[in-house]
Amino acid sequence: MIDKAISESGGYKWPEREDLSKYYTGLYVGAAGTGDAFFNLYETLSDPTYLEYATGAADWLLSVAIFEGQDECKWPSDQYAPDYCTDIIYGASGVGLFLLRMYNMTNNQEYLDYAKYAGNWLVDQALPAGSGYKWEFSNYNPNIYTGFSHGTAGIGYFLAELYEHTNDQIFLEYAEGAGQWLIDIAVTEAGGCKWWSKEGDTPNYATGWCHGPSGTCLLFIKLYKITSDDIYLTYAEMGGTWLINLAIQSGGGYKWPHYQGSPNFDTTICHGAAGIGDFFLKMFNLTNEDIYYEYAEGAAEWLKSVADTSAGGYRWPTFGSYYTGFSVGTSGVGLFFLDLYDPPDKPDLVCYGDLNWINVKPGSKVTGSFQVGNIGDPDSLLDWEIIQLPEWGTWSFSPDSGIDLLAGETVNISVEVVAPNEEETVFSGEVILVNSEDSTDTCSIDVELTTPRNRSIHYHFLPRLFERFPNALPILQQILRLI
């Protein structure tokens, strides 16, 4: 891939094929995906050459962005095409996800800015629908899809990720709007739920990552982690229930039809057992419910049973052909096995310190601090937030949440509180924080604030005491010892 890179506009682009000079931009077909591959290589091997080509891909994408106004941008599906897609595969959502990853690695503000411009454009393209929003695929293709690859679920996922990076409520509003529309149109069945793939078609109900619950429910998982709203967990679980109901025992594990009623059973991430198994693994990591791990392992066992070893290694067919790539190829199946073998490192939230103020004048402001840390697995990243604080006083925290706190690191939290207007009172309570990805992982900071009684009465009394008893100093000293 380094040999095939073409330098242009301060970055790099790649042809789609050696015999076809089309330069795609997207995450699954284009420079964003190629850059993401180099990003992963750099993360694993720390070779700066790979970071150079990852940043080169990002910089080329910035150079071909098409602006609408000053704060919206989009990308052509390929460099010279007139179509502008909204989706994860070809469009602004996928490019935006890559730019967010690059921002996390490099702290280059331009990458975050362009991701926000993409988010602004997607907000502008949203179509009100029911109690939420949906999106057309592109300006040349007005089809409305539900799923993760080309539809509303994937767009909503990017907007939710963008909210996590910016705290801009507009992105969360539209991400939840995407989720709400999918809730509106969900078809319930035997305790689970499913979604049709494309608006206006005779409904067929896919199972896979591309158009089925194993992709659509990734949005619900993300929204639940952000908001802790049980409605999102419920729909993620219902999508899982529908897939469990459709699972067919085979090869010592489980397989799934391409869509409900189909005689075809695929293997890949996009529309097969690898993508479905990966969804169950994510649900297990979210809920710690053993049934999800059982079906993730079941998908792996079936994939082992149908692996083709005739070429000297392992490969998996998709509808009779063998591909190498992530989405519909052996690479994606292999990555699912790696994730199952070596689950992601888990963070562990810890708090250090307390907040204790004495003799605080009622109504005055006091300050303090405490620390939040990640004592989890070595490569874990912690997302945290404050979920509860004392009901008395007026509180502010800086910061009040955080993402991607490295294992072994801490962050200092500055606190300001305006004391209640009550004298001679002891106020107590606690500040509670939570791991945003695990609601059972919490920590707390003890709080106590005391206000003194009002001594002004003593000072009004003193002038009269001295006036009547000029030699009253010894008496005054005794009084002061008592108060």
Tab-separated table of C-alpha atoms in Angstrom:
chain	number	residue	atom	x	y	z
A	1	MET	CA	0.000	0.000	0.000
A	2	ILE	CA	2.909	2.356	0.582
A	3	ASP	CA	4.148	1.616	-2.960
A	4	LYS	CA	0.709	2.391	-4.415
A	5	ALA	CA	0.250	5.679	-2.526
A	6	ILE	CA	0.046	8.792	-4.714
A	7	SER	CA	1.191	12.063	-3.168
A	8	GLU	CA	-1.231	14.934	-3.701
A	9	SER	CA	-2.165	18.157	-1.889
A	10	GLY	CA	0.095	17.415	1.051
A	11	GLY	CA	-1.314	13.932	1.611
A	12	TYR	CA	-1.827	10.545	-0.022
A	13	LYS	CA	-4.547	8.879	-2.080
A	14	TRP	CA	-4.847	5.344	-3.491
A	15	PRO	CA	-6.441	3.950	-6.665
A	16	GLU	CA	-9.361	1.567	-6.200
A	17	ARG	CA	-7.560	-1.071	-8.284
A	18	GLU	CA	-4.287	-1.230	-10.143
A	19	ASP	CA	-6.182	-1.030	-13.442
A	20	LEU	CA	-8.760	1.573	-12.359
A	21	SER	CA	-7.728	5.124	-11.486
A	22	LYS	CA	-10.650	5.961	-9.235
A	23	TYR	CA	-9.740	7.518	-5.921
A	24	TYR	CA	-12.434	6.790	-3.374
A	25	THR	CA	-12.722	8.680	-0.101
A	26	GLY	CA	-14.775	6.426	2.174
A	27	LEU	CA	-14.069	4.329	5.228
A	28	TYR	CA	-14.855	0.957	3.664
A	29	VAL	CA	-14.016	1.940	0.091
A	30	GLY	CA	-11.337	4.614	-0.070
A	31	ALA	CA	-8.667	6.708	1.587
A	32	ALA	CA	-10.366	6.791	4.993
A	33	GLY	CA	-10.265	2.993	5.183
A	34	THR	CA	-6.692	2.793	3.919
A	35	GLY	CA	-5.654	5.457	6.403
A	36	ASP	CA	-7.415	3.553	9.162
A	37	ALA	CA	-5.420	0.424	8.292
A	38	PHE	CA	-2.171	2.413	8.619
A	39	PHE	CA	-3.503	3.866	11.899
A	40	ASN	CA	-3.971	0.336	13.275
A	41	LEU	CA	-0.479	-0.655	12.138
A	42	TYR	CA	1.000	2.355	13.903
A	43	GLU	CA	-0.954	1.598	17.093
A	44	THR	CA	0.385	-1.973	17.054
A	45	LEU	CA	3.968	-1.466	15.889
A	46	SER	CA	4.731	2.203	16.751
A	47	ASP	CA	6.507	2.604	13.397
A	48	PRO	CA	6.274	6.323	12.472
A	49	THR	CA	6.122	5.417	8.768
A	50	TYR	CA	2.617	4.055	9.299
A	51	LEU	CA	1.545	7.214	11.117
A	52	GLU	CA	2.887	9.259	8.186
A	53	TYR	CA	0.588	7.423	5.760
A	54	ALA	CA	-2.382	7.551	8.130
A	55	THR	CA	-2.001	11.330	8.487
A	56	GLY	CA	-1.361	11.541	4.741
A	57	ALA	CA	-4.724	9.913	4.074
A	58	ALA	CA	-6.429	12.304	6.503
A	59	ASP	CA	-4.707	15.355	5.002
A	60	TRP	CA	-5.728	14.346	1.470
A	61	LEU	CA	-9.326	13.948	2.647
A	62	LEU	CA	-9.255	17.486	4.052
A	63	SER	CA	-8.022	18.747	0.683
A	64	VAL	CA	-10.924	17.209	-1.287
A	65	ALA	CA	-13.706	18.128	1.153
A	66	ILE	CA	-16.493	20.168	-0.447
A	67	PHE	CA	-17.800	22.976	1.737
A	68	GLU	CA	-21.383	24.206	1.954
A	69	GLY	CA	-21.118	27.511	3.765
A	70	GLN	CA	-18.404	27.973	6.361
A	71	ASP	CA	-19.173	25.124	8.754
A	72	GLU	CA	-20.481	22.193	6.676
A	73	CYS	CA	-18.548	19.830	4.444
A	74	LYS	CA	-19.078	16.619	2.506
A	75	TRP	CA	-16.974	14.315	0.353
A	76	PRO	CA	-17.512	12.922	-3.140
A	77	SER	CA	-17.636	9.127	-3.145
A	78	ASP	CA	-14.597	9.293	-5.406
A	79	GLN	CA	-12.440	12.298	-6.101
A	80	TYR	CA	-14.152	13.366	-9.314
A	81	ALA	CA	-17.690	12.081	-8.710
A	82	PRO	CA	-20.686	14.396	-8.301
A	83	ASP	CA	-22.384	12.230	-5.663
A	84	TYR	CA	-22.129	12.907	-1.936
A	85	CYS	CA	-23.080	10.075	0.376
A	86	THR	CA	-24.184	10.271	4.002
A	87	ASP	CA	-23.361	6.728	5.085
A	88	ILE	CA	-20.600	4.806	6.847
A	89	ILE	CA	-19.398	2.844	3.791
A	90	TYR	CA	-18.934	5.584	1.184
A	91	GLY	CA	-19.880	8.835	2.853
A	92	ALA	CA	-19.378	11.572	5.396
A	93	SER	CA	-20.181	9.368	8.424
A	94	GLY	CA	-17.345	6.973	7.665
A	95	VAL	CA	-14.856	9.709	6.819
A	96	GLY	CA	-15.852	11.502	10.017
A	97	LEU	CA	-15.223	8.409	12.149
A	98	PHE	CA	-11.718	8.100	10.671
A	99	LEU	CA	-10.975	11.776	11.345
A	100	LEU	CA	-12.076	11.364	14.975
A	101	ARG	CA	-9.654	8.453	15.385
A	102	MET	CA	-6.887	10.555	13.877
A	103	TYR	CA	-7.704	13.429	16.226
A	104	ASN	CA	-7.471	11.059	19.212
A	105	MET	CA	-4.017	9.980	18.078
A	106	THR	CA	-2.525	13.317	16.974
A	107	ASN	CA	-4.522	16.069	18.750
A	108	ASN	CA	-4.609	17.835	15.380
A	109	GLN	CA	-7.535	20.230	15.810
A	110	GLU	CA	-8.154	20.312	12.055
A	111	TYR	CA	-9.245	16.667	12.103
A	112	LEU	CA	-11.807	17.360	14.810
A	113	ASP	CA	-12.976	20.507	13.016
A	114	TYR	CA	-13.610	18.632	9.754
A	115	ALA	CA	-15.416	15.863	11.626
A	116	LYS	CA	-17.665	18.585	13.085
A	117	TYR	CA	-18.190	20.094	9.612
A	118	ALA	CA	-19.270	16.635	8.432
A	119	GLY	CA	-21.631	16.366	11.404
A	120	ASN	CA	-23.116	19.778	10.631
A	121	TRP	CA	-23.748	18.721	7.025
A	122	LEU	CA	-25.428	15.497	8.164
A	123	VAL	CA	-27.638	17.436	10.588
A	124	ASP	CA	-28.649	19.649	7.652
A	125	GLN	CA	-29.450	16.571	5.511
A	126	ALA	CA	-31.661	14.941	8.154
A	127	LEU	CA	-35.320	14.362	7.267
A	128	PRO	CA	-37.865	14.543	10.094
A	129	ALA	CA	-39.620	11.186	10.365
A	130	GLY	CA	-42.040	10.080	13.082
A	131	SER	CA	-40.497	11.232	16.356
A	132	GLY	CA	-36.955	11.235	14.984
A	133	TYR	CA	-34.837	11.569	11.831
A	134	LYS	CA	-33.806	9.541	8.801
A	135	TRP	CA	-31.381	10.189	5.920
A	136	GLU	CA	-31.258	9.627	2.165
A	137	PHE	CA	-28.248	7.661	0.945
A	138	SER	CA	-26.935	10.386	-1.407
A	139	ASN	CA	-27.946	13.247	-3.665
A	140	TYR	CA	-28.034	10.771	-6.595
A	141	ASN	CA	-29.684	7.935	-4.684
A	142	PRO	CA	-32.594	9.037	-2.463
A	143	ASN	CA	-33.175	5.583	-0.961
A	144	ILE	CA	-33.741	5.451	2.790
A	145	TYR	CA	-31.942	2.619	4.573
A	146	THR	CA	-32.216	1.611	8.221
A	147	GLY	CA	-28.975	-0.264	8.839
A	148	PHE	CA	-25.436	0.460	9.904
A	149	SER	CA	-23.632	0.280	6.566
A	150	HIS	CA	-25.751	2.581	4.392
A	151	GLY	CA	-28.444	3.877	6.675
A	152	THR	CA	-29.684	5.793	9.641
A	153	ALA	CA	-28.110	3.530	12.286
A	154	GLY	CA	-24.579	4.191	11.003
A	155	ILE	CA	-25.143	7.925	10.615
A	156	GLY	CA	-26.563	8.135	14.123
A	157	TYR	CA	-23.566	6.205	15.446
A	158	PHE	CA	-21.125	8.740	13.973
A	159	LEU	CA	-23.132	11.663	15.382
A	160	ALA	CA	-23.130	10.019	18.823
A	161	GLU	CA	-19.353	9.541	18.622
A	162	LEU	CA	-19.006	13.174	17.556
A	163	TYR	CA	-21.040	14.271	20.581
A	164	GLU	CA	-18.641	12.343	22.837
A	165	HIS	CA	-15.752	14.368	21.406
A	166	THR	CA	-17.406	17.803	21.372
A	167	ASN	CA	-20.206	17.817	24.006
A	168	ASP	CA	-22.258	19.644	21.373
A	169	GLN	CA	-25.879	18.766	22.194
A	170	ILE	CA	-27.038	19.135	18.579
A	171	PHE	CA	-25.117	15.999	17.622
A	172	LEU	CA	-26.628	14.007	20.491
A	173	GLU	CA	-30.088	15.311	19.568
A	174	TYR	CA	-29.785	13.962	16.027
A	175	ALA	CA	-28.110	10.724	17.130
A	176	GLU	CA	-31.038	10.108	19.480
A	177	GLY	CA	-33.369	11.168	16.680
A	178	ALA	CA	-31.892	8.401	14.532
A	179	GLY	CA	-32.455	5.944	17.361
A	180	GLN	CA	-36.001	7.173	17.934
A	181	TRP	CA	-36.990	6.699	14.278
A	182	LEU	CA	-35.603	3.156	14.378
A	183	ILE	CA	-37.624	2.517	17.549
A	184	ASP	CA	-40.722	3.909	15.802
A	185	ILE	CA	-40.441	1.477	12.886
A	186	ALA	CA	-39.137	-1.603	14.735
A	187	VAL	CA	-41.160	-4.753	14.069
A	188	THR	CA	-41.586	-6.782	17.254
A	189	GLU	CA	-41.655	-10.563	17.093
A	190	ALA	CA	-41.507	-13.249	19.792
A	191	GLY	CA	-39.951	-10.945	22.374
A	192	GLY	CA	-37.432	-9.505	19.946
A	193	CYS	CA	-37.429	-6.944	17.163
A	194	LYS	CA	-36.218	-6.565	13.576
A	195	TRP	CA	-36.019	-3.867	10.903
A	196	TRP	CA	-36.730	-3.779	7.184
A	197	SER	CA	-33.702	-2.793	5.097
A	198	LYS	CA	-34.920	-0.196	2.604
A	199	GLU	CA	-37.953	2.072	2.720
A	200	GLY	CA	-40.494	1.299	0.014
A	201	ASP	CA	-39.310	-2.236	-0.779
A	202	THR	CA	-41.199	-5.365	0.073
A	203	PRO	CA	-39.877	-5.896	3.601
A	204	ASN	CA	-37.103	-8.426	4.098
A	205	TYR	CA	-35.471	-8.721	7.450
A	206	ALA	CA	-31.693	-9.120	7.330
A	207	THR	CA	-29.682	-10.487	10.229
A	208	GLY	CA	-26.233	-9.058	9.537
A	209	TRP	CA	-24.103	-6.041	10.343
A	210	CYS	CA	-24.983	-4.258	7.095
A	211	HIS	CA	-28.796	-4.182	7.300
A	212	GLY	CA	-29.798	-6.261	10.327
A	213	PRO	CA	-29.933	-5.950	14.113
A	214	SER	CA	-26.283	-6.917	14.570
A	215	GLY	CA	-25.394	-3.552	13.018
A	216	THR	CA	-28.466	-1.461	13.787
A	217	CYS	CA	-28.224	-2.240	17.505
A	218	LEU	CA	-24.678	-0.842	17.656
A	219	LEU	CA	-26.345	2.579	17.688
A	220	PHE	CA	-28.487	1.558	20.671
A	221	ILE	CA	-25.410	0.265	22.520
A	222	LYS	CA	-23.643	3.583	21.910
A	223	LEU	CA	-26.653	5.685	22.986
A	224	TYR	CA	-27.113	3.610	26.137
A	225	LYS	CA	-23.480	4.163	27.083
A	226	ILE	CA	-23.875	7.918	26.609
A	227	THR	CA	-27.295	8.505	28.177
A	228	SER	CA	-27.881	5.487	30.470
A	229	ASP	CA	-31.457	5.535	29.114
A	230	ASP	CA	-32.814	2.000	29.492
A	231	ILE	CA	-34.901	2.289	26.312
A	232	TYR	CA	-31.721	1.931	24.251
A	233	LEU	CA	-30.538	-1.116	26.179
A	234	THR	CA	-34.007	-2.620	25.777
A	235	TYR	CA	-33.897	-2.351	21.977
A	236	ALA	CA	-30.342	-3.671	21.818
A	237	GLU	CA	-31.488	-6.657	23.877
A	238	MET	CA	-34.591	-7.122	21.716
A	239	GLY	CA	-32.442	-7.153	18.581
A	240	GLY	CA	-30.283	-9.790	20.253
A	241	THR	CA	-33.353	-11.835	21.200
A	242	TRP	CA	-34.568	-11.853	17.590
A	243	LEU	CA	-31.167	-13.089	16.409
A	244	ILE	CA	-31.132	-15.797	19.102
A	245	ASN	CA	-34.571	-16.925	17.954
A	246	LEU	CA	-33.297	-17.238	14.355
A	247	ALA	CA	-30.066	-19.074	15.246
A	248	ILE	CA	-29.752	-22.563	13.780
A	249	GLN	CA	-27.533	-25.164	15.425
A	250	SER	CA	-24.857	-26.388	13.049
A	251	GLY	CA	-21.235	-27.556	13.193
A	252	GLY	CA	-21.160	-27.482	16.968
A	253	GLY	CA	-22.265	-23.851	17.017
A	254	TYR	CA	-24.780	-21.507	15.402
A	255	LYS	CA	-25.420	-20.047	11.971
A	256	TRP	CA	-27.921	-17.478	10.765
A	257	PRO	CA	-29.799	-17.027	7.493
A	258	HIS	CA	-28.793	-14.022	5.403
A	259	TYR	CA	-32.305	-12.732	5.998
A	260	GLN	CA	-35.344	-14.259	7.651
A	261	GLY	CA	-36.495	-17.222	5.559
A	262	SER	CA	-33.389	-17.274	3.336
A	263	PRO	CA	-31.741	-20.630	2.562
A	264	ASN	CA	-28.308	-18.940	2.514
A	265	PHE	CA	-25.966	-18.789	5.518
A	266	ASP	CA	-23.030	-16.427	5.195
A	267	THR	CA	-19.763	-16.205	7.115
A	268	THR	CA	-18.565	-12.589	6.882
A	269	ILE	CA	-18.675	-9.434	8.988
A	270	CYS	CA	-21.024	-7.651	6.595
A	271	HIS	CA	-23.873	-10.144	6.387
A	272	GLY	CA	-22.807	-13.284	8.162
A	273	ALA	CA	-21.901	-15.117	11.339
A	274	ALA	CA	-18.722	-13.096	12.034
A	275	GLY	CA	-20.641	-9.815	12.238
A	276	ILE	CA	-23.436	-11.377	14.281
A	277	GLY	CA	-20.942	-13.012	16.628
A	278	ASP	CA	-19.146	-9.689	17.052
A	279	PHE	CA	-22.440	-8.055	18.033
A	280	PHE	CA	-23.041	-10.736	20.671
A	281	LEU	CA	-19.517	-10.178	22.002
A	282	LYS	CA	-20.243	-6.446	22.356
A	283	MET	CA	-23.498	-7.235	24.157
A	284	PHE	CA	-21.630	-9.534	26.555
A	285	ASN	CA	-19.063	-6.813	27.270
A	286	LEU	CA	-21.917	-4.368	27.948
A	287	THR	CA	-24.126	-6.557	30.125
A	288	ASN	CA	-21.971	-9.480	31.357
A	289	GLU	CA	-24.902	-11.752	30.427
A	290	ASP	CA	-23.502	-15.211	29.640
A	291	ILE	CA	-26.087	-15.949	26.946
A	292	TYR	CA	-24.474	-13.390	24.654
A	293	TYR	CA	-21.042	-14.977	25.036
A	294	GLU	CA	-22.594	-18.372	24.330
A	295	TYR	CA	-23.866	-17.156	20.958
A	296	ALA	CA	-20.614	-15.317	20.155
A	297	GLU	CA	-18.748	-18.587	20.755
A	298	GLY	CA	-21.425	-20.438	18.803
A	299	ALA	CA	-20.805	-18.233	15.776
A	300	ALA	CA	-17.073	-18.954	16.052
A	301	GLU	CA	-17.647	-22.720	16.313
A	302	TRP	CA	-19.746	-22.768	13.156
A	303	LEU	CA	-17.163	-20.650	11.336
A	304	LYS	CA	-14.461	-23.146	12.359
A	305	SER	CA	-16.582	-25.979	10.997
A	306	VAL	CA	-16.959	-24.395	7.538
A	307	ALA	CA	-13.421	-22.995	7.150
A	308	ASP	CA	-11.840	-23.941	3.815
A	309	THR	CA	-8.304	-25.314	4.249
A	310	SER	CA	-7.678	-26.281	0.632
A	311	ALA	CA	-5.435	-23.265	-0.018
A	312	GLY	CA	-3.030	-24.119	2.817
A	313	GLY	CA	-4.569	-21.853	5.451
A	314	TYR	CA	-8.060	-20.820	6.456
A	315	ARG	CA	-10.502	-18.915	4.320
A	316	TRP	CA	-14.241	-18.433	4.252
A	317	PRO	CA	-16.558	-18.102	1.251
A	318	THR	CA	-19.280	-15.545	0.815
A	319	PHE	CA	-21.939	-16.734	-1.637
A	320	GLY	CA	-19.475	-19.051	-3.342
A	321	SER	CA	-16.547	-16.612	-3.728
A	322	TYR	CA	-13.492	-15.904	-1.592
A	323	TYR	CA	-12.583	-12.337	-0.676
A	324	THR	CA	-9.646	-11.098	1.371
A	325	GLY	CA	-10.975	-7.872	2.919
A	326	PHE	CA	-12.631	-6.853	6.163
A	327	SER	CA	-16.285	-6.406	5.259
A	328	VAL	CA	-16.962	-9.437	3.041
A	329	GLY	CA	-13.680	-11.334	3.361
A	330	THR	CA	-11.446	-13.519	5.450
A	331	SER	CA	-9.773	-10.548	7.194
A	332	GLY	CA	-13.008	-9.658	8.962
A	333	VAL	CA	-13.625	-13.256	10.042
A	334	GLY	CA	-10.083	-13.418	11.396
A	335	LEU	CA	-10.537	-10.190	13.326
A	336	PHE	CA	-13.676	-11.593	14.959
A	337	PHE	CA	-11.647	-14.612	16.134
A	338	LEU	CA	-8.996	-12.287	17.555
A	339	ASP	CA	-11.601	-10.249	19.458
A	340	LEU	CA	-13.142	-13.423	20.862
A	341	TYR	CA	-9.762	-14.843	21.846
A	342	ASP	CA	-8.479	-11.613	23.379
A	343	PRO	CA	-11.391	-9.439	24.548
A	344	PRO	CA	-10.709	-5.711	24.847
A	345	ASP	CA	-8.968	-4.616	28.030
A	346	LYS	CA	-11.440	-3.321	30.591
A	347	PRO	CA	-10.977	-0.037	32.462
A	348	ASP	CA	-11.569	0.256	36.216
A	349	LEU	CA	-12.698	3.568	37.715
A	350	VAL	CA	-11.191	4.839	40.981
A	351	CYS	CA	-11.522	8.135	42.895
A	352	TYR	CA	-8.973	9.737	45.204
A	353	GLY	CA	-9.531	12.457	47.832
A	354	ASP	CA	-12.430	14.082	49.658
A	355	LEU	CA	-14.093	17.487	49.932
A	356	ASN	CA	-14.142	18.980	53.433
A	357	TRP	CA	-14.828	22.646	54.270
A	358	ILE	CA	-15.287	24.112	57.781
A	359	ASN	CA	-16.485	27.516	59.032
A	360	VAL	CA	-17.818	28.490	55.603
A	361	LYS	CA	-19.796	31.726	55.495
A	362	PRO	CA	-23.346	30.981	54.296
A	363	GLY	CA	-23.777	31.904	50.617
A	364	SER	CA	-20.036	32.112	49.945
A	365	LYS	CA	-18.083	30.146	47.336
A	366	VAL	CA	-15.447	27.537	48.227
A	367	THR	CA	-13.196	25.452	46.018
A	368	GLY	CA	-11.564	22.051	46.183
A	369	SER	CA	-10.397	19.164	44.049
A	370	PHE	CA	-10.192	15.392	43.771
A	371	GLN	CA	-8.774	12.909	41.278
A	372	VAL	CA	-10.259	10.318	38.931
A	373	GLY	CA	-8.101	7.407	37.783
A	374	ASN	CA	-8.121	4.294	35.606
A	375	ILE	CA	-6.670	1.243	37.390
A	376	GLY	CA	-7.943	-1.207	34.765
A	377	ASP	CA	-6.201	-3.511	32.283
A	378	PRO	CA	-2.981	-2.155	30.732
A	379	ASP	CA	-4.407	-1.052	27.366
A	380	SER	CA	-7.816	0.019	28.623
A	381	LEU	CA	-9.401	3.406	28.026
A	382	LEU	CA	-11.833	4.865	30.563
A	383	ASP	CA	-14.841	7.053	29.797
A	384	TRP	CA	-16.295	8.555	32.987
A	385	GLU	CA	-18.928	11.033	34.135
A	386	ILE	CA	-20.466	12.478	37.313
A	387	ILE	CA	-23.947	11.083	37.918
A	388	GLN	CA	-24.859	12.277	41.429
A	389	LEU	CA	-23.958	15.137	43.766
A	390	PRO	CA	-25.324	16.521	47.050
A	391	GLU	CA	-28.720	18.205	46.859
A	392	TRP	CA	-27.536	21.218	48.846
A	393	GLY	CA	-25.442	24.063	47.425
A	394	THR	CA	-24.719	25.087	43.848
A	395	TRP	CA	-22.026	22.894	42.280
A	396	SER	CA	-19.696	23.076	39.290
A	397	PHE	CA	-16.939	20.694	38.168
A	398	SER	CA	-14.146	21.081	35.634
A	399	PRO	CA	-14.146	18.721	33.884
A	400	ASP	CA	-17.417	16.943	34.702
A	401	SER	CA	-16.738	13.995	32.361
A	402	GLY	CA	-13.948	12.542	30.275
A	403	ILE	CA	-13.123	10.004	27.573
A	404	ASP	CA	-10.177	7.722	26.835
A	405	LEU	CA	-8.344	8.047	30.165
A	406	LEU	CA	-5.330	5.729	29.856
A	407	ALA	CA	-4.672	2.937	32.328
A	408	GLY	CA	-2.485	4.129	35.190
A	409	GLU	CA	-3.317	7.803	34.639
A	410	THR	CA	-5.389	10.246	36.713
A	411	VAL	CA	-7.107	13.515	35.994
A	412	ASN	CA	-7.646	16.350	38.480
A	413	ILE	CA	-11.215	17.582	38.970
A	414	SER	CA	-11.629	21.168	40.173
A	415	VAL	CA	-14.739	21.831	42.264
A	416	GLU	CA	-16.621	25.007	43.158
A	417	VAL	CA	-19.647	25.110	45.433
A	418	VAL	CA	-21.747	27.960	46.761
A	419	ALA	CA	-22.687	27.159	50.355
A	420	PRO	CA	-26.368	27.175	51.409
A	421	ASN	CA	-27.695	30.216	53.273
A	422	GLU	CA	-28.092	28.370	56.559
A	423	GLU	CA	-26.038	29.037	59.699
A	424	GLU	CA	-24.618	26.582	62.198
A	425	THR	CA	-25.272	23.550	59.971
A	426	VAL	CA	-23.275	20.512	58.919
A	427	PHE	CA	-23.956	19.548	55.299
A	428	SER	CA	-22.775	16.144	54.067
A	429	GLY	CA	-23.151	13.852	51.094
A	430	GLU	CA	-21.130	12.371	48.272
A	431	VAL	CA	-20.210	12.935	44.644
A	432	ILE	CA	-20.709	9.728	42.636
A	433	LEU	CA	-18.951	8.978	39.358
A	434	VAL	CA	-19.503	6.102	36.922
A	435	ASN	CA	-17.616	4.313	34.184
A	436	SER	CA	-19.711	5.342	31.170
A	437	GLU	CA	-19.352	1.880	29.620
A	438	ASP	CA	-20.113	-0.122	32.787
A	439	SER	CA	-22.849	1.173	35.085
A	440	THR	CA	-21.703	-1.204	37.864
A	441	ASP	CA	-18.250	0.447	38.026
A	442	THR	CA	-18.648	3.504	40.276
A	443	CYS	CA	-16.683	5.454	42.853
A	444	SER	CA	-17.570	8.225	45.294
A	445	ILE	CA	-16.045	11.250	47.010
A	446	ASP	CA	-17.200	12.069	50.575
A	447	VAL	CA	-18.299	15.674	51.107
A	448	GLU	CA	-18.788	17.749	54.271
A	449	LEU	CA	-19.322	21.487	54.678
A	450	THR	CA	-20.036	23.318	57.961
A	451	THR	CA	-21.301	26.841	58.496
A	452	PRO	CA	-20.646	28.736	61.792
A	453	ARG	CA	-23.222	30.443	63.968
A	454	ASN	CA	-23.614	34.197	63.545
A	455	ARG	CA	-21.454	36.083	66.115
A	456	SER	CA	-22.672	39.580	65.300
A	457	ILE	CA	-24.767	39.637	68.493
A	458	HIS	CA	-21.580	39.618	70.585
A	459	TYR	CA	-20.174	42.639	68.822
A	460	HIS	CA	-23.352	44.719	69.422
A	461	PHE	CA	-23.153	43.817	73.073
A	462	LEU	CA	-19.516	44.918	73.589
A	463	PRO	CA	-19.927	48.724	73.313
A	464	ARG	CA	-22.635	48.668	75.995
A	465	LEU	CA	-20.479	46.457	78.236
A	466	PHE	CA	-17.482	48.827	78.044
A	467	GLU	CA	-19.731	51.850	78.583
A	468	ARG	CA	-21.144	50.463	81.818
A	469	PHE	CA	-17.999	48.639	83.039
A	470	PRO	CA	-14.869	50.485	81.850
A	471	ASN	CA	-12.622	48.008	83.646
A	472	ALA	CA	-14.372	44.910	82.251
A	473	LEU	CA	-11.441	43.463	80.269
A	474	PRO	CA	-10.968	40.432	82.548
A	475	ILE	CA	-14.694	39.693	82.261
A	476	LEU	CA	-14.514	40.045	78.454
A	477	GLN	CA	-11.615	37.610	78.260
A	478	GLN	CA	-13.655	35.058	80.200
A	479	ILE	CA	-16.588	35.534	77.858
A	480	LEU	CA	-14.432	35.068	74.743
A	481	ARG	CA	-13.106	31.812	76.090
A	482	LEU	CA	-16.654	30.521	76.331
A	483	ILE	CA	-17.779	31.363	72.787
